[in-house]
Short mmCIF file of C-alpha atoms in Angstrom, two decimals:
data_model
loop_
_atom_site.label_atom_id
_atom_site.label_comp_id
_atom_site.label_asym_id
_atom_site.label_seq_id
_atom_site.Cartn_x
_atom_site.Cartn_y
_atom_site.Cartn_z
CA MET A 1 181.38 -13.12 178.30
CA VAL A 2 178.20 -11.60 180.24
CA ALA A 3 180.92 -9.71 182.44
CA HIS A 4 181.33 -7.37 179.56
CA MET A 5 177.66 -6.21 179.38
CA GLN A 6 178.26 -3.72 182.09
CA GLY A 7 176.60 -0.42 180.82
CA ALA A 8 174.47 -2.00 178.53
CA PHE A 9 171.26 -0.21 179.99
CA ASN A 10 172.03 3.66 179.94
CA GLU A 11 168.88 5.50 180.33
CA PRO A 12 167.32 5.09 183.89
CA HIS A 13 163.83 6.69 182.76
CA LYS A 14 163.24 3.63 180.58
CA ARG A 15 161.86 0.04 181.33
CA ARG A 16 164.77 -2.03 181.30
CA ILE A 17 164.24 -5.78 180.28
CA LEU A 18 166.94 -8.23 179.95
CA PHE A 19 166.04 -11.26 177.87
CA ILE A 20 167.93 -14.51 178.70
CA ILE A 21 167.63 -17.11 175.97
CA THR A 22 169.74 -20.39 175.81
CA GLN A 23 170.69 -20.80 172.21
CA SER A 24 171.63 -18.28 169.45
CA GLU A 25 170.12 -20.22 166.44
CA LEU A 26 167.20 -18.86 164.74
CA GLY A 27 164.61 -21.21 166.21
CA GLY A 28 160.88 -20.31 167.26
CA ALA A 29 161.96 -18.70 170.63
CA GLN A 30 164.55 -16.56 168.70
CA GLN A 31 162.28 -15.61 165.89
CA PHE A 32 159.75 -14.47 168.54
CA LEU A 33 162.50 -12.22 170.16
CA VAL A 34 163.50 -10.74 167.06
CA GLN A 35 159.89 -9.75 166.12
CA LEU A 36 159.30 -8.40 169.65
CA LEU A 37 162.48 -6.23 170.03
CA SER A 38 161.99 -4.95 166.43
CA ARG A 39 158.77 -3.54 167.48
CA LEU A 40 158.75 -2.65 171.10
CA ASP A 41 158.74 1.32 171.57
CA LYS A 42 162.04 2.27 172.12
CA ASN A 43 160.95 5.39 173.81
CA VAL A 44 159.64 3.25 176.58
CA TYR A 45 161.61 0.00 176.60
CA GLU A 46 165.39 -0.48 176.61
CA CYS A 47 166.56 -4.10 176.05
CA SER A 48 169.39 -6.06 176.06
CA VAL A 49 169.84 -10.07 175.46
CA ILE A 50 172.15 -12.56 177.03
CA ALA A 51 172.35 -15.85 174.94
CA GLY A 52 174.09 -19.18 175.68
CA SER A 53 177.09 -20.27 173.72
CA ASP A 54 175.09 -23.00 171.61
CA GLY A 55 174.00 -22.14 168.02
CA ASP A 56 175.35 -20.42 165.11
CA GLY A 57 174.77 -16.80 165.98
CA GLY A 58 171.82 -16.33 163.72
CA LEU A 59 169.88 -14.43 166.54
CA GLN A 60 172.68 -11.85 167.00
CA ALA A 61 172.63 -11.13 163.19
CA ALA A 62 168.74 -10.95 163.15
CA LEU A 63 168.28 -8.81 165.91
CA PRO A 64 168.12 -4.85 165.62
CA PRO A 65 171.66 -3.38 165.65
CA ASP A 66 170.71 -1.15 168.77
CA VAL A 67 169.97 -4.21 170.97
CA PRO A 68 173.22 -5.36 172.98
CA VAL A 69 173.60 -9.09 172.76
CA TYR A 70 176.13 -10.94 175.08
CA THR A 71 177.04 -14.48 175.42
CA THR A 72 177.43 -16.53 178.32
CA LYS A 73 179.63 -19.56 178.04
CA ASN A 74 177.96 -21.74 180.57
CA LEU A 75 174.34 -21.69 179.65
CA LYS A 76 173.90 -24.60 177.26
CA ARG A 77 171.11 -26.63 176.11
CA GLY A 78 172.29 -30.16 177.39
CA PRO A 79 172.17 -30.89 181.06
CA SER A 80 175.41 -30.25 183.15
CA LEU A 81 175.11 -29.98 186.95
CA ILE A 82 178.49 -28.08 187.25
CA GLY A 83 177.64 -26.07 184.04
CA ASP A 84 174.41 -25.13 185.22
CA LEU A 85 175.67 -24.11 188.54
CA LYS A 86 178.21 -21.93 186.87
CA ALA A 87 175.59 -20.38 184.37
CA THR A 88 173.47 -19.52 187.55
CA VAL A 89 176.30 -17.83 189.27
CA GLU A 90 177.19 -15.96 186.12
CA LEU A 91 173.84 -14.83 185.28
CA ARG A 92 173.02 -13.67 188.95
CA SER A 93 176.16 -11.49 188.61
CA ALA A 94 175.04 -9.99 185.35
CA ILE A 95 171.43 -9.26 186.71
CA ILE A 96 172.82 -7.37 189.86
CA LYS A 97 175.13 -5.41 187.60
CA GLU A 98 172.66 -4.30 184.94
CA ARG A 99 169.66 -3.75 187.40
CA PRO A 100 167.02 -4.59 184.90
CA ASP A 101 163.27 -3.93 186.02
CA ILE A 102 162.15 -7.34 184.24
CA VAL A 103 164.09 -10.44 183.48
CA PHE A 104 162.55 -12.19 180.61
CA LEU A 105 163.52 -15.88 180.26
CA MET A 106 163.08 -17.90 177.13
CA SER A 107 163.38 -21.71 176.63
CA SER A 108 163.29 -24.55 179.24
CA LYS A 109 166.90 -24.39 180.26
CA ALA A 110 166.80 -20.49 180.64
CA GLY A 111 163.64 -20.68 182.30
CA PHE A 112 165.19 -22.83 185.16
CA VAL A 113 168.49 -21.84 185.59
CA GLY A 114 167.71 -18.01 184.72
CA SER A 115 164.73 -17.90 187.29
CA LEU A 116 167.05 -19.60 189.91
CA ALA A 117 169.62 -16.77 189.19
CA ALA A 118 167.01 -14.12 189.15
CA LYS A 119 165.35 -15.39 192.12
CA LEU A 120 168.82 -14.92 193.99
CA ALA A 121 169.38 -11.60 192.57
CA LYS A 122 166.04 -10.43 194.13
CA LEU A 123 167.80 -10.39 197.40
CA SER A 124 169.57 -7.43 195.88
CA LEU A 125 166.89 -6.12 193.69
CA PRO A 126 163.52 -6.75 195.70
CA ASN A 127 161.46 -5.02 192.82
CA LEU A 128 162.92 -7.23 190.07
CA ARG A 129 160.11 -8.88 187.99
CA ILE A 130 160.83 -12.36 186.44
CA ALA A 131 158.87 -13.22 183.37
CA TYR A 132 159.18 -16.70 181.47
CA ARG A 133 157.76 -17.17 177.87
CA ILE A 134 157.71 -20.89 176.83
CA GLY A 135 156.81 -21.92 173.29
CA GLY A 136 156.12 -25.57 173.86
CA TRP A 137 156.80 -27.47 177.20
CA THR A 138 159.75 -29.49 176.88
CA PHE A 139 158.17 -32.31 178.84
CA ASN A 140 155.85 -32.97 175.75
CA ASP A 141 158.88 -33.57 173.52
CA PRO A 142 159.44 -37.37 172.70
CA TRP A 143 161.62 -38.15 175.64
CA PRO A 144 161.60 -41.30 177.72
CA LYS A 145 158.82 -41.08 180.49
CA TRP A 146 161.41 -40.57 183.31
CA LYS A 147 162.77 -37.44 181.66
CA LYS A 148 159.12 -36.15 181.00
CA VAL A 149 158.40 -36.49 184.65
CA LEU A 150 161.66 -34.89 185.54
CA TYR A 151 161.20 -31.97 183.26
CA ARG A 152 157.62 -31.66 184.58
CA LEU A 153 158.90 -31.51 188.30
CA MET A 154 161.51 -28.99 187.22
CA GLU A 155 158.95 -26.71 185.76
CA ARG A 156 156.64 -27.04 188.62
CA VAL A 157 159.30 -26.12 191.20
CA SER A 158 160.92 -23.34 189.12
CA ALA A 159 157.32 -21.84 188.59
CA GLY A 160 157.53 -20.69 192.22
CA TRP A 161 160.55 -18.51 191.44
CA LYS A 162 158.61 -16.57 188.69
CA ASP A 163 156.21 -13.74 188.81
CA ILE A 164 154.51 -14.68 185.42
CA ILE A 165 154.48 -17.48 182.85
CA ILE A 166 153.33 -16.59 179.19
CA VAL A 167 152.50 -19.40 176.73
CA ASN A 168 151.56 -19.28 173.15
CA SER A 169 148.80 -21.99 172.78
CA ALA A 170 145.82 -22.98 174.66
CA SER A 171 147.19 -26.74 174.98
CA ASP A 172 150.30 -25.33 176.98
CA LEU A 173 147.89 -23.17 179.07
CA ALA A 174 145.92 -26.42 179.91
CA ASP A 175 149.27 -28.11 180.80
CA ALA A 176 150.22 -25.48 183.19
CA LYS A 177 147.13 -25.97 185.08
CA LYS A 178 147.05 -29.73 184.77
CA TYR A 179 150.49 -30.14 186.19
CA LYS A 180 150.07 -27.32 188.64
CA ILE A 181 152.87 -25.24 187.22
CA GLN A 182 151.80 -21.97 188.90
CA PRO A 183 154.08 -18.67 189.16
CA ARG A 184 152.99 -15.84 191.48
CA LEU A 185 150.46 -14.71 189.10
CA ALA A 186 148.17 -16.68 186.88
CA PRO A 187 149.77 -17.85 183.53
CA VAL A 188 148.74 -16.08 180.57
CA LEU A 189 148.24 -17.03 176.67
CA ILE A 190 149.54 -14.70 174.14
CA HIS A 191 149.47 -16.17 170.59
CA ASN A 192 152.43 -15.30 168.21
CA GLY A 193 152.04 -12.61 165.58
CA ILE A 194 153.36 -12.00 162.31
CA ASP A 195 153.69 -9.12 159.75
CA PRO A 196 151.83 -10.32 156.72
CA TYR A 197 153.44 -7.76 154.49
CA ARG A 198 157.14 -8.70 154.84
CA GLU A 199 158.75 -8.55 151.45
CA LEU A 200 159.52 -12.23 149.98
CA PHE A 201 161.19 -13.49 146.79
CA SER A 202 158.94 -13.72 143.63
CA HIS A 203 158.18 -17.42 143.02
CA GLU A 204 160.97 -17.55 140.16
CA GLU A 205 163.68 -16.02 142.43
CA ALA A 206 162.82 -18.22 145.24
CA ARG A 207 163.14 -21.23 143.21
CA VAL A 208 166.24 -20.20 141.67
CA ARG A 209 167.74 -19.21 145.01
CA LEU A 210 166.56 -22.33 146.76
CA PHE A 211 167.73 -24.81 143.97
CA ASP A 212 171.27 -23.26 144.34
CA ALA A 213 171.35 -23.79 148.01
CA ALA A 214 170.20 -27.40 147.76
CA VAL A 215 172.57 -28.34 144.97
CA LYS A 216 175.54 -27.16 147.15
CA SER A 217 174.36 -29.56 149.96
CA ARG A 218 176.57 -32.68 150.64
CA LEU A 219 173.96 -34.84 149.49
CA ALA A 220 173.45 -33.24 146.21
CA ARG A 221 177.06 -33.13 145.45
CA GLU A 222 177.20 -37.03 146.31
CA SER A 223 174.24 -37.80 144.13
CA GLY A 224 175.47 -35.53 141.19
CA VAL A 225 171.92 -34.11 141.20
CA GLY A 226 173.20 -30.95 139.25
CA SER A 227 170.72 -29.07 137.44
CA SER A 228 168.04 -31.75 137.30
CA LEU A 229 166.44 -30.26 140.39
CA PHE A 230 165.41 -27.30 138.25
CA HIS A 231 163.18 -29.40 136.27
CA ALA A 232 160.81 -30.32 139.07
CA LYS A 233 157.12 -30.46 138.39
CA ALA A 234 156.14 -29.38 141.86
CA ILE A 235 157.93 -28.62 145.26
CA VAL A 236 156.71 -29.85 148.63
CA GLY A 237 158.52 -28.01 151.21
CA THR A 238 158.92 -27.46 154.93
CA VAL A 239 161.36 -25.29 157.34
CA ALA A 240 162.36 -26.65 160.46
CA ASN A 241 165.44 -27.30 162.94
CA PHE A 242 166.60 -30.88 162.72
CA TYR A 243 165.17 -32.02 166.14
CA PRO A 244 163.18 -35.27 167.10
CA ALA A 245 160.04 -33.22 167.52
CA LYS A 246 160.12 -31.94 163.96
CA ASP A 247 159.62 -35.75 162.81
CA LEU A 248 161.30 -34.88 159.55
CA PHE A 249 161.36 -38.74 158.72
CA THR A 250 157.73 -38.58 158.28
CA PHE A 251 158.11 -35.64 155.74
CA ILE A 252 160.77 -37.55 153.81
CA ASN A 253 158.78 -40.77 153.72
CA ALA A 254 155.63 -38.95 152.54
CA VAL A 255 157.62 -37.39 149.68
CA ASP A 256 158.94 -40.73 148.66
CA ALA A 257 155.30 -41.73 147.96
CA LEU A 258 154.56 -38.62 145.76
CA PRO A 259 154.81 -39.22 141.76
CA GLU A 260 157.93 -38.67 139.71
CA GLY A 261 158.61 -34.96 139.15
CA VAL A 262 157.51 -33.91 142.79
CA VAL A 263 160.38 -33.23 145.14
CA GLY A 264 160.82 -32.32 148.55
CA ILE A 265 162.98 -29.56 150.07
CA ILE A 266 164.01 -28.94 153.65
CA ILE A 267 165.31 -25.70 154.85
CA GLY A 268 166.89 -25.95 158.14
CA ASP A 269 169.84 -27.70 160.13
CA GLY A 270 170.52 -29.31 163.29
CA PRO A 271 171.74 -32.11 165.44
CA LEU A 272 169.85 -34.83 163.31
CA SER A 273 171.51 -33.84 159.99
CA GLU A 274 173.40 -36.95 159.43
CA LYS A 275 170.53 -39.40 160.43
CA LEU A 276 168.36 -37.54 157.89
CA GLU A 277 171.06 -37.65 155.13
CA ASN A 278 171.46 -41.45 155.79
CA HIS A 279 167.76 -41.82 155.61
CA ILE A 280 167.53 -40.19 152.34
CA ARG A 281 170.43 -42.35 150.94
CA GLU A 282 169.07 -45.69 152.30
CA ARG A 283 165.80 -45.01 150.52
CA GLY A 284 167.39 -43.82 147.26
CA LEU A 285 165.95 -40.45 147.71
CA SER A 286 168.94 -38.24 146.95
CA ARG A 287 167.35 -36.76 143.82
CA LYS A 288 163.88 -36.26 145.24
CA VAL A 289 164.55 -34.98 148.79
CA PHE A 290 166.83 -32.11 149.33
CA LEU A 291 168.50 -30.44 152.39
CA ALA A 292 168.91 -26.70 151.68
CA GLY A 293 170.58 -25.96 154.75
CA ARG A 294 169.68 -23.03 157.29
CA LEU A 295 169.21 -19.97 155.17
CA PRO A 296 168.98 -16.53 156.45
CA ASP A 297 165.39 -15.04 156.34
CA ALA A 298 164.02 -18.53 155.35
CA TYR A 299 160.42 -17.07 154.89
CA LYS A 300 161.59 -15.19 151.90
CA TYR A 301 162.02 -18.57 150.03
CA LEU A 302 158.55 -19.97 150.69
CA PRO A 303 156.94 -18.67 147.33
CA ALA A 304 159.21 -21.52 145.86
CA PHE A 305 156.88 -24.16 147.36
CA ASP A 306 153.71 -25.44 146.03
CA VAL A 307 152.71 -26.85 149.36
CA PHE A 308 153.99 -26.50 152.49
CA ALA A 309 153.88 -29.73 154.81
CA PHE A 310 154.62 -29.64 158.55
CA SER A 311 155.16 -33.01 160.16
CA SER A 312 156.08 -32.27 163.91
CA SER A 313 155.15 -34.34 166.66
CA LYS A 314 155.20 -31.50 169.31
CA GLU A 315 155.00 -27.86 169.02
CA GLY A 316 154.27 -24.76 170.79
CA PHE A 317 153.20 -22.11 168.10
CA PRO A 318 155.14 -22.62 164.98
CA TRP A 319 156.46 -19.50 163.06
CA ALA A 320 156.92 -21.65 159.91
CA VAL A 321 153.09 -22.34 159.71
CA LEU A 322 152.36 -18.75 160.29
CA GLU A 323 154.92 -17.66 157.63
CA ALA A 324 153.72 -20.15 155.01
CA MET A 325 150.12 -18.93 155.57
CA SER A 326 151.12 -15.28 155.20
CA ALA A 327 153.11 -16.30 151.97
CA LYS A 328 149.85 -17.70 150.63
CA ILE A 329 151.32 -21.39 150.34
CA PRO A 330 148.74 -23.93 150.97
CA VAL A 331 149.44 -25.78 154.39
CA ILE A 332 149.34 -29.34 155.56
CA SER A 333 150.10 -29.94 159.23
CA THR A 334 149.76 -32.21 162.08
CA PRO A 335 147.65 -30.87 164.83
CA VAL A 336 150.12 -30.45 167.46
CA GLY A 337 150.50 -27.42 169.87
CA ALA A 338 148.83 -24.35 168.78
CA ILE A 339 148.11 -25.63 165.13
CA PRO A 340 144.29 -26.43 166.04
CA GLU A 341 143.99 -22.78 167.13
CA ILE A 342 145.47 -21.63 163.65
CA ILE A 343 144.39 -24.12 161.28
CA LYS A 344 140.66 -25.06 160.63
CA ASP A 345 140.75 -28.44 158.71
CA GLY A 346 139.51 -27.75 155.10
CA GLN A 347 139.05 -24.21 155.44
CA ASN A 348 142.49 -22.35 155.85
CA GLY A 349 144.70 -25.33 155.73
CA VAL A 350 144.63 -29.25 156.08
CA ILE A 351 145.07 -31.47 159.23
CA VAL A 352 146.86 -34.98 159.01
CA PRO A 353 147.56 -37.42 161.79
CA VAL A 354 150.90 -37.41 163.33
CA GLY A 355 153.52 -39.83 162.23
CA ILE A 356 151.72 -41.27 159.11
CA PRO A 357 153.47 -40.54 156.00
CA SER A 358 150.77 -42.05 153.79
CA ALA A 359 148.22 -39.71 155.15
CA MET A 360 150.36 -36.75 154.40
CA SER A 361 151.33 -37.92 150.92
CA SER A 362 147.75 -38.60 150.02
CA MET A 363 146.73 -35.06 151.17
CA ILE A 364 149.75 -33.49 149.18
CA ARG A 365 148.55 -35.41 145.96
CA ASN A 366 144.96 -33.93 146.66
CA LEU A 367 146.22 -30.45 146.69
CA LEU A 368 148.51 -30.74 143.80
CA GLY A 369 145.73 -32.01 141.86
CA ASP A 370 143.25 -29.47 142.75
CA ASP A 371 144.01 -25.72 142.00
CA GLN A 372 140.76 -24.30 143.08
CA LEU A 373 141.10 -25.89 146.59
CA ARG A 374 144.76 -24.78 146.76
CA GLN A 375 143.49 -20.96 146.19
CA GLU A 376 140.36 -21.23 148.59
CA LEU A 377 142.86 -22.43 151.25
CA VAL A 378 145.44 -19.70 150.73
CA ILE A 379 142.87 -16.93 150.75
CA GLN A 380 141.33 -18.10 153.79
CA ALA A 381 144.81 -18.59 155.52
CA HIS A 382 145.88 -14.84 154.77
CA GLN A 383 142.68 -13.74 156.04
CA THR A 384 143.45 -15.61 159.11
CA ILE A 385 146.71 -14.06 159.64
CA LEU A 386 145.11 -10.48 159.10
CA ALA A 387 142.38 -11.01 161.37
CA GLN A 388 143.77 -13.24 164.30
CA PHE A 389 147.76 -13.43 164.44
CA SER A 390 149.13 -9.75 163.46
CA ILE A 391 152.42 -8.76 165.05
CA ARG A 392 150.97 -5.49 166.14
CA ALA A 393 148.26 -7.42 168.40
CA MET A 394 151.11 -9.59 169.96
CA VAL A 395 153.43 -6.69 170.69
CA GLU A 396 150.52 -4.58 172.15
CA ARG A 397 149.80 -7.48 174.55
CA PHE A 398 153.41 -7.90 175.68
CA GLU A 399 153.59 -4.20 176.28
CA ASN A 400 150.46 -4.33 178.34
CA LEU A 401 151.77 -7.22 180.26
CA PHE A 402 154.95 -5.32 181.09
CA GLU A 403 153.23 -2.45 182.37
CA SER A 404 150.98 -4.70 184.43
CA LEU A 405 153.68 -6.43 185.78
CA LEU A 406 155.69 -3.48 186.91
CA GLU A 407 152.64 -1.79 188.46
CA ASN A 408 151.95 -4.92 190.51
CA LYS A 409 153.62 -4.14 193.75
CA ASP A 410 152.59 -7.52 195.60
CA ASN A 411 155.94 -9.42 196.30
#
C-alpha cells in the first residue's frame, strides 16, 4: 500500500523525486525508468517509485535495489470512475506525506490521475513541481474514434495541471502542439538512450536459451515441436508486449510467407496472448511461429535473431528497436512514432508500411539473402546508437531538466 512508504525519503539536502507509473510489467515506460534510475547521480537525487497493481512485478525486480518501490491498489490501466477517484485520493495523501520536490508521472492513466492528485497536493506543497513523460500518446492507439477524442480531451485538460511534459519523439511533440496540449512550460523532446555496451548472450547461447523458452510454451507443447526448432535455418524475431498497437498479427502473417526453415519467435506476453495463439493454430503455424513468453533481460537474447522485425501500428520511441540496433541485428520496422528519427531507410535499417505482411516478408527475404546488406545495415545502426542515442546523453538532459524545473519559481 502507498501508506507504507512513509520515510522513503531520508536525506533532505537531496533533490527528491517521486515517480508514479501505472503498471509494473516491463514495457517501454518501465524500461525507461530502470535506465534513468540506474544512472541518476545518487549524491544529488533521492528517488522513490509508486506503481499501480497491474503487471507481473518485473519493474520492481529490474530497478536498483536502493530505490524503494510501493504499490497502490487503485491505480490501474483500465477506466474506473470509482477506482480512479480512490487512486487520486491515495496518491494525494502519499505525495503530501513524502513531500517530494518533483512528482514525475509516467503513462496516460498516471498522467491524468497523478497530475490531479499532485495538483491537489500543491495546496499543501506550493513548491511542488509536476512533470509528465509520455512515450506515445494513447489517443494514437487503434481505438474507436470517440475514445481517441476523449483521450485527447483528457490530455488537453490535465496538461494545465502539469509544469512540464516530456515526449520522446518529434511526432508526439507535433501532436502536443496540434491538439493544444500545453502545460505551464513548453513541452520538451528528449530521445531515449541506451547503453551500447551491455553484455549479451553469445549467438549460440542465446539460441539455446530462446529455444528452451519457446519449447516450454503451451503452443509448442501442444504441437509436439520438441527439438525440431533447433534445426531452423534462420530466425526472424521481435520483442513486444501483446497489445493491439504492436500488430503482431502482421508479424505472424509475414513469417507465414517465408520459406521452409525460417521461423519466427516473439518474446513477450500480454492480454492478446490467447488471440495470438489461436491465430497461429488456425494458420497451421505451430511449428513456424513460437511465443517464447516474457523473458527477464530480453535484450540479451537478441543475438539469436538473424533479422529483427518490428510491426507496430503505433509507437512512441521503442526500446526494442534501439536494443536490436545496439546488438547489431538488422532491423525492419514500420515508420511509426520516433522510428523515422532513428532509422534512415536503407542506411541503418529498413522501413516497411504498416499492416502489410507481404511487404515485411519480402524485405525479410531480401535481408536473409544478402549478407553484405545485412552487415552494412548493422554497422551503420550501431554507429547511430553511439552518435545519437547514448544513455549518457539522455540522463544528462533529464538532470538538466530537473534542475531547470526546480529553479523556475514562476508558480
